[in-house]
Each structure stands twice: as C-alpha cells, then as structure tokens.
Amino acid sequence: MTAFRTTRDVRSTPEGLLWEPSARWVRGRRGEVTVVDSRHPVLVWEPDVPVPLYAFPRDEVREDLLRPARNPPTGTHTGSRIFYDLELDGELLANAAWTFPSADLAGHIAFEWFGRVGRGLDHWYEEEEEIFVHPRDPHKRVDALASARHVRVEIEGTLVADTVRPVLLFETALPTRFYIPREDVRLELFVPTAHHTACPYKGTADYWSLRGDAAVPPNIVWSYPDPLPAVAPIRNLLAFYNEAVDITVDDEPQARPVTPFTKSLEHQKRN
C-alpha cells in the first residue's frame, strides 16, 4: 500500500533542482488523447523559476507518441539534453517533452503546458479538477477574507474607489490585494480592455485601463468573473495594482510594494 504524504519532502539535486513526490493523481491530455496518466508524479522547481512543474515516471506516459526531437533546445530546462517531439493525429509538437539531466530524476519525463510555449498538452487534471497555467504549489496559500476595513484608492490624486466592505486576498509572497465591490468603484473612469490573464489559484481575469492620458500602466484594474471555488468571495469584485496606485486603509497610507510586477508595470506606464 502506498501512503499519502502529509509532510514536506523537498529534495535538491547537484544541478540546483528542487523536487518532491506528490500524492495527487495527475492526467495530461492533448485534445481528447490522454498522454499522461500518473499516480506517482513529482513536482519540480527549476532554479530561479518561482512556479513548479510536474515530471512523470516513464511507464505512466504514452511514450509511443514521443519522437526524438528534431531540433532540441539543448541546455534549456536546467541543462537538459534529451527532448521529445509529440506526434498526435498527424501533428508534430516540437519539444513538447524532455528529461532532466539529474540522476535523481532519471526515468521521469516532463511536459510543456499549452499556453507557455504553445506546444504542450492543453488539458491537465489533478484528481477530477482541471488545473491551469502550471501546477499549484502545495507550499503556497491563498485566502480571500471579507473585511470591514475602510479602503480608499487614488490615482494621481483622484479618488477612484472607496469602500468599507472589501475582500482582502492574502497570497504567499505577494502583497495583500484589496477586492472592492463595483458599486464602490468609479468604473466610469475606466475602459474594459481585451487583456486577460490566467492564474492556477484564482482563475481567469478581465481587465480595465484608466481613461485619459494619465501616466499609469494600462490594465491597472482586474476582476475574476468566475473565480475558482477556493477564492469565491472575490467574484466580480475589482482590484488595483498596489504597485501603481495609492491605497489608504483605515486612514493609514500604504507603501507601494516592490513585487515581481513592479518592473513590468513601470515599463508599461504611459508617458
């Protein structure tokens, strides 16, 4: 009998990879074809990559669909040298899979996810739940809590939101995000955009930009119309990038945090 793991069991390799066994049943599909069906996956963190990916024992992968890569991107994925093209229904997906160079992960194959490079598997499941973008980190937590704090948001001195009924979203390694009911946001100051992002913890977000020519980044406001169940309280509420607006909580101005988004937002700022 295989025991379900309940404690952290992260291991390291000489190449700088971190990995740990997972107790989740994981399947990966391309279209209607199941390419991976694994009850013994491992989570792998590559150096300087903040999100994990899965690698799978070879006997839980449809190796009959894999071909030695015609043009392998040797050296990517922490020095990997063995890559595979995926051949399916007459379509050849270049470099869709690879093996890591570490002896610790010998006998395992990893796959690209569709959307990251456009050539991977396009549907992934943990147990019976479909997951998106990348595997969820089991050591990362996201909590959405209703609050009675008084939150005000200003952009270049203009009040754009004022509420005493926000939902605060606490996410490991990111600043607290303040989700505000639409009725408490001056939405007439913003225009919806075609921009969307996907998050494995929250779902798919819609975006708005500020009208006019203020020197702020586009897509500064977002909302999740159909969030994942774990963060259901943020449904249809609006959030602002703390990094680019002025937020006051209970009359206390909040410092603008420095996050992985800061540099990108500064680059996108309209001049």
Short mmCIF file of C-alpha atoms in Angstrom, two decimals:
data_model
loop_
_atom_site.label_atom_id
_atom_site.label_comp_id
_atom_site.label_asym_id
_atom_site.label_seq_id
_atom_site.Cartn_x
_atom_site.Cartn_y
_atom_site.Cartn_z
CA MET A 1 0.00 0.00 0.00
CA THR A 2 1.28 3.49 -0.92
CA ALA A 3 0.94 6.01 1.90
CA PHE A 4 -0.29 9.51 1.13
CA ARG A 5 2.40 12.03 2.06
CA THR A 6 1.38 14.61 4.62
CA THR A 7 4.71 16.33 5.37
CA ARG A 8 7.08 18.33 3.21
CA ASP A 9 9.64 16.14 1.47
CA VAL A 10 11.56 18.54 -0.78
CA ARG A 11 14.87 17.28 -2.11
CA SER A 12 17.66 19.00 -4.05
CA THR A 13 19.96 17.93 -6.87
CA PRO A 14 23.51 18.99 -7.76
CA GLU A 15 22.04 20.88 -10.75
CA GLY A 16 20.00 23.11 -8.44
CA LEU A 17 16.63 21.47 -8.98
CA LEU A 18 14.21 21.05 -6.10
CA TRP A 19 11.71 18.22 -6.24
CA GLU A 20 9.29 16.25 -4.13
CA PRO A 21 6.89 13.34 -4.68
CA SER A 22 3.22 14.23 -4.98
CA ALA A 23 0.26 12.14 -3.83
CA ARG A 24 -2.04 13.64 -6.48
CA TRP A 25 -3.41 11.70 -9.42
CA VAL A 26 -2.43 13.78 -12.47
CA ARG A 27 -3.55 13.44 -16.07
CA GLY A 28 -2.47 15.45 -19.09
CA ARG A 29 -4.28 15.49 -22.42
CA ARG A 30 -3.82 16.90 -25.87
CA GLY A 31 -7.30 17.27 -27.32
CA GLU A 32 -9.12 14.05 -26.47
CA VAL A 33 -5.99 11.91 -26.11
CA THR A 34 -4.59 11.20 -22.64
CA VAL A 35 -0.80 11.42 -22.89
CA VAL A 36 -0.03 11.28 -19.15
CA ASP A 37 -1.91 9.28 -16.51
CA SER A 38 0.16 9.29 -13.34
CA ARG A 39 -0.41 8.35 -9.72
CA HIS A 40 3.27 8.91 -8.91
CA PRO A 41 4.15 12.38 -10.24
CA VAL A 42 6.88 14.54 -8.81
CA LEU A 43 6.83 18.33 -8.50
CA VAL A 44 9.98 20.03 -9.80
CA TRP A 45 11.18 23.59 -9.20
CA GLU A 46 13.87 24.80 -11.60
CA PRO A 47 16.45 27.34 -10.37
CA ASP A 48 15.14 30.93 -10.49
CA VAL A 49 11.70 29.76 -11.63
CA PRO A 50 9.10 30.56 -8.94
CA VAL A 51 6.46 28.05 -10.05
CA PRO A 52 6.70 24.25 -10.18
CA LEU A 53 6.05 21.77 -12.95
CA TYR A 54 5.36 18.05 -12.97
CA ALA A 55 7.59 15.19 -14.10
CA PHE A 56 6.24 11.66 -14.52
CA PRO A 57 7.56 8.08 -14.46
CA ARG A 58 8.05 6.82 -17.98
CA ASP A 59 5.62 3.94 -17.50
CA GLU A 60 2.84 6.46 -16.81
CA VAL A 61 3.47 8.34 -20.07
CA ARG A 62 2.39 7.43 -23.62
CA GLU A 63 5.96 7.06 -24.86
CA ASP A 64 4.64 5.61 -28.11
CA LEU A 65 3.60 9.16 -29.02
CA LEU A 66 7.06 10.64 -28.41
CA ARG A 67 9.79 11.04 -31.02
CA PRO A 68 13.40 12.21 -30.51
CA ALA A 69 13.29 15.97 -31.04
CA ARG A 70 14.39 17.18 -34.46
CA ASN A 71 15.69 20.49 -33.12
CA PRO A 72 16.17 20.14 -29.36
CA PRO A 73 16.75 23.39 -27.41
CA THR A 74 19.74 21.82 -25.68
CA GLY A 75 20.70 23.49 -22.42
CA THR A 76 17.25 24.79 -21.50
CA HIS A 77 15.37 23.38 -18.52
CA THR A 78 18.44 23.33 -16.26
CA GLY A 79 20.80 21.89 -18.85
CA SER A 80 18.52 19.20 -20.26
CA ARG A 81 19.88 17.49 -23.36
CA ILE A 82 17.14 14.98 -24.24
CA PHE A 83 13.94 16.42 -25.75
CA TYR A 84 10.97 14.84 -27.50
CA ASP A 85 8.50 15.91 -30.14
CA LEU A 86 4.92 14.76 -29.59
CA GLU A 87 3.27 13.19 -32.65
CA LEU A 88 -0.50 13.07 -32.46
CA ASP A 89 -3.10 12.77 -35.23
CA GLY A 90 -0.56 13.80 -37.84
CA GLU A 91 0.52 16.88 -35.87
CA LEU A 92 4.09 17.16 -34.58
CA LEU A 93 4.52 19.32 -31.48
CA ALA A 94 8.17 20.28 -31.29
CA ASN A 95 10.00 19.86 -27.98
CA ALA A 96 6.82 19.11 -26.06
CA ALA A 97 8.63 16.92 -23.52
CA TRP A 98 12.07 16.44 -22.03
CA THR A 99 14.08 14.66 -19.35
CA PHE A 100 16.07 16.48 -16.69
CA PRO A 101 19.84 15.87 -16.51
CA SER A 102 19.72 14.97 -12.81
CA ALA A 103 20.26 11.34 -11.86
CA ASP A 104 17.69 11.86 -9.12
CA LEU A 105 15.00 12.30 -11.80
CA ALA A 106 16.20 9.61 -14.16
CA GLY A 107 13.25 7.75 -15.59
CA HIS A 108 10.95 10.78 -15.45
CA ILE A 109 9.58 12.89 -18.31
CA ALA A 110 8.29 16.47 -18.06
CA PHE A 111 5.89 18.21 -20.46
CA GLU A 112 5.25 21.74 -21.59
CA TRP A 113 1.84 23.19 -20.79
CA PHE A 114 -0.17 24.71 -23.61
CA GLY A 115 0.00 28.47 -23.48
CA ARG A 116 3.51 28.69 -22.09
CA VAL A 117 5.08 27.98 -25.47
CA GLY A 118 2.02 26.86 -27.43
CA ARG A 119 3.28 23.33 -27.99
CA GLY A 120 2.31 21.39 -24.90
CA LEU A 121 -0.61 19.45 -23.51
CA ASP A 122 -3.75 21.58 -23.36
CA HIS A 123 -5.76 19.99 -20.52
CA TRP A 124 -4.43 19.00 -17.10
CA TYR A 125 -6.24 17.44 -14.15
CA GLU A 126 -5.40 16.84 -10.50
CA GLU A 127 -7.85 14.17 -9.35
CA GLU A 128 -11.11 15.31 -11.06
CA GLU A 129 -10.36 19.06 -11.07
CA GLU A 130 -8.94 20.74 -14.15
CA ILE A 131 -5.95 22.96 -13.41
CA PHE A 132 -4.47 25.75 -15.49
CA VAL A 133 -1.20 27.57 -16.34
CA HIS A 134 1.06 25.48 -14.07
CA PRO A 135 0.70 23.11 -11.10
CA ARG A 136 -0.34 24.77 -7.88
CA ASP A 137 2.49 24.98 -5.37
CA PRO A 138 1.46 22.92 -2.30
CA HIS A 139 3.51 25.30 -0.13
CA LYS A 140 1.66 28.40 -1.31
CA ARG A 141 -1.57 29.57 0.29
CA VAL A 142 -4.32 31.90 -0.96
CA ASP A 143 -7.07 33.16 1.36
CA ALA A 144 -9.94 35.53 0.48
CA LEU A 145 -11.46 37.12 3.59
CA ALA A 146 -14.39 39.52 3.85
CA SER A 147 -13.46 42.65 5.82
CA ALA A 148 -14.91 45.87 7.26
CA ARG A 149 -11.73 47.89 6.72
CA HIS A 150 -12.09 51.31 5.11
CA VAL A 151 -10.16 51.17 1.84
CA ARG A 152 -9.62 54.16 -0.45
CA VAL A 153 -7.82 54.05 -3.81
CA GLU A 154 -6.45 57.15 -5.54
CA ILE A 155 -4.72 57.57 -8.88
CA GLU A 156 -2.70 60.77 -9.27
CA GLY A 157 -4.82 62.43 -6.59
CA THR A 158 -8.21 61.33 -7.96
CA LEU A 159 -10.34 59.12 -5.72
CA VAL A 160 -11.35 56.08 -7.81
CA ALA A 161 -12.63 53.68 -5.13
CA ASP A 162 -13.94 53.98 -1.58
CA THR A 163 -15.36 51.04 0.39
CA VAL A 164 -15.93 49.63 3.86
CA ARG A 165 -16.73 46.15 2.57
CA PRO A 166 -13.64 44.89 0.74
CA VAL A 167 -12.48 41.32 0.42
CA LEU A 168 -8.80 41.01 1.30
CA LEU A 169 -6.84 38.43 -0.63
CA PHE A 170 -3.74 37.09 1.12
CA GLU A 171 -1.37 35.20 -1.18
CA THR A 172 2.02 33.82 -0.19
CA ALA A 173 4.90 36.07 -1.30
CA LEU A 174 2.60 38.79 -2.71
CA PRO A 175 1.14 41.92 -1.13
CA THR A 176 -2.41 41.91 0.20
CA ARG A 177 -4.82 42.70 -2.63
CA PHE A 178 -7.97 44.67 -1.88
CA TYR A 179 -11.00 43.49 -3.86
CA ILE A 180 -13.73 46.14 -3.96
CA PRO A 181 -17.44 45.89 -4.92
CA ARG A 182 -18.15 47.51 -8.27
CA GLU A 183 -20.65 49.87 -6.71
CA ASP A 184 -17.79 51.35 -4.69
CA VAL A 185 -15.53 51.93 -7.71
CA ARG A 186 -15.85 54.86 -10.12
CA LEU A 187 -15.93 52.46 -13.03
CA GLU A 188 -16.89 55.28 -15.43
CA LEU A 189 -13.25 56.39 -15.18
CA PHE A 190 -12.08 53.12 -16.72
CA VAL A 191 -12.48 51.29 -20.00
CA PRO A 192 -12.50 47.50 -20.43
CA THR A 193 -9.64 46.00 -22.45
CA ALA A 194 -9.09 42.76 -24.35
CA HIS A 195 -6.36 41.75 -21.89
CA HIS A 196 -6.82 38.56 -19.85
CA THR A 197 -4.59 36.57 -17.54
CA ALA A 198 -4.94 33.09 -16.06
CA CYS A 199 -3.95 32.09 -12.53
CA PRO A 200 -3.92 28.50 -11.25
CA TYR A 201 -5.11 29.71 -7.84
CA LYS A 202 -7.80 32.21 -8.83
CA GLY A 203 -8.98 31.67 -12.41
CA THR A 204 -9.14 33.96 -15.47
CA ALA A 205 -9.18 37.74 -15.00
CA ASP A 206 -10.69 40.58 -17.04
CA TYR A 207 -9.00 43.99 -17.09
CA TRP A 208 -9.72 47.73 -17.31
CA SER A 209 -7.46 50.68 -18.11
CA LEU A 210 -7.83 54.24 -16.86
CA ARG A 211 -9.39 56.61 -19.38
CA GLY A 212 -7.38 59.61 -20.49
CA ASP A 213 -3.65 60.16 -20.65
CA ALA A 214 -2.54 59.84 -17.03
CA ALA A 215 0.93 58.33 -16.63
CA VAL A 216 -0.21 54.99 -15.24
CA PRO A 217 0.15 51.49 -16.69
CA PRO A 218 -2.67 50.01 -18.78
CA ASN A 219 -4.75 47.18 -17.36
CA ILE A 220 -4.41 48.57 -13.85
CA VAL A 221 -7.72 47.10 -12.63
CA TRP A 222 -8.83 43.48 -12.80
CA SER A 223 -11.68 41.20 -11.80
CA TYR A 224 -12.43 37.48 -11.73
CA PRO A 225 -15.97 36.90 -13.06
CA ASP A 226 -15.79 33.18 -12.39
CA PRO A 227 -13.09 32.54 -9.78
CA LEU A 228 -12.05 29.12 -8.57
CA PRO A 229 -14.04 27.86 -5.55
CA ALA A 230 -11.22 28.48 -3.08
CA VAL A 231 -11.47 32.25 -3.68
CA ALA A 232 -15.19 32.53 -4.45
CA PRO A 233 -15.61 35.70 -2.32
CA ILE A 234 -13.73 37.80 -4.92
CA ARG A 235 -16.27 37.06 -7.69
CA ASN A 236 -16.87 40.18 -9.80
CA LEU A 237 -15.03 42.43 -7.33
CA LEU A 238 -12.34 44.82 -8.60
CA ALA A 239 -8.71 45.02 -7.54
CA PHE A 240 -5.94 47.53 -8.28
CA TYR A 241 -2.20 47.05 -8.58
CA ASN A 242 -0.88 48.28 -5.21
CA GLU A 243 2.41 48.86 -7.02
CA ALA A 244 0.95 51.65 -9.20
CA VAL A 245 -1.85 53.34 -7.21
CA ASP A 246 -2.19 54.98 -3.79
CA ILE A 247 -4.15 52.91 -1.27
CA THR A 248 -5.23 54.04 2.18
CA VAL A 249 -6.51 51.50 4.71
CA ASP A 250 -8.29 52.78 7.84
CA ASP A 251 -6.76 56.23 7.24
CA GLU A 252 -3.25 54.75 7.03
CA PRO A 253 -1.49 55.26 3.67
CA GLN A 254 0.02 52.05 2.33
CA ALA A 255 3.53 51.98 0.90
CA ARG A 256 3.71 50.83 -2.69
CA PRO A 257 5.20 47.33 -2.56
CA VAL A 258 8.04 46.11 -4.75
CA THR A 259 6.99 42.84 -6.36
CA PRO A 260 7.72 40.78 -9.50
CA PHE A 261 5.12 43.02 -11.22
CA THR A 262 6.80 46.34 -10.36
CA LYS A 263 9.32 46.45 -13.20
CA SER A 264 6.78 45.34 -15.79
CA LEU A 265 4.24 47.94 -14.67
CA GLU A 266 6.84 50.69 -14.77
CA HIS A 267 7.83 49.64 -18.29
CA GLN A 268 4.19 49.73 -19.44
CA LYS A 269 3.45 53.11 -17.91
CA ARG A 270 2.12 55.61 -20.40
CA ASN A 271 4.30 58.70 -20.81
#
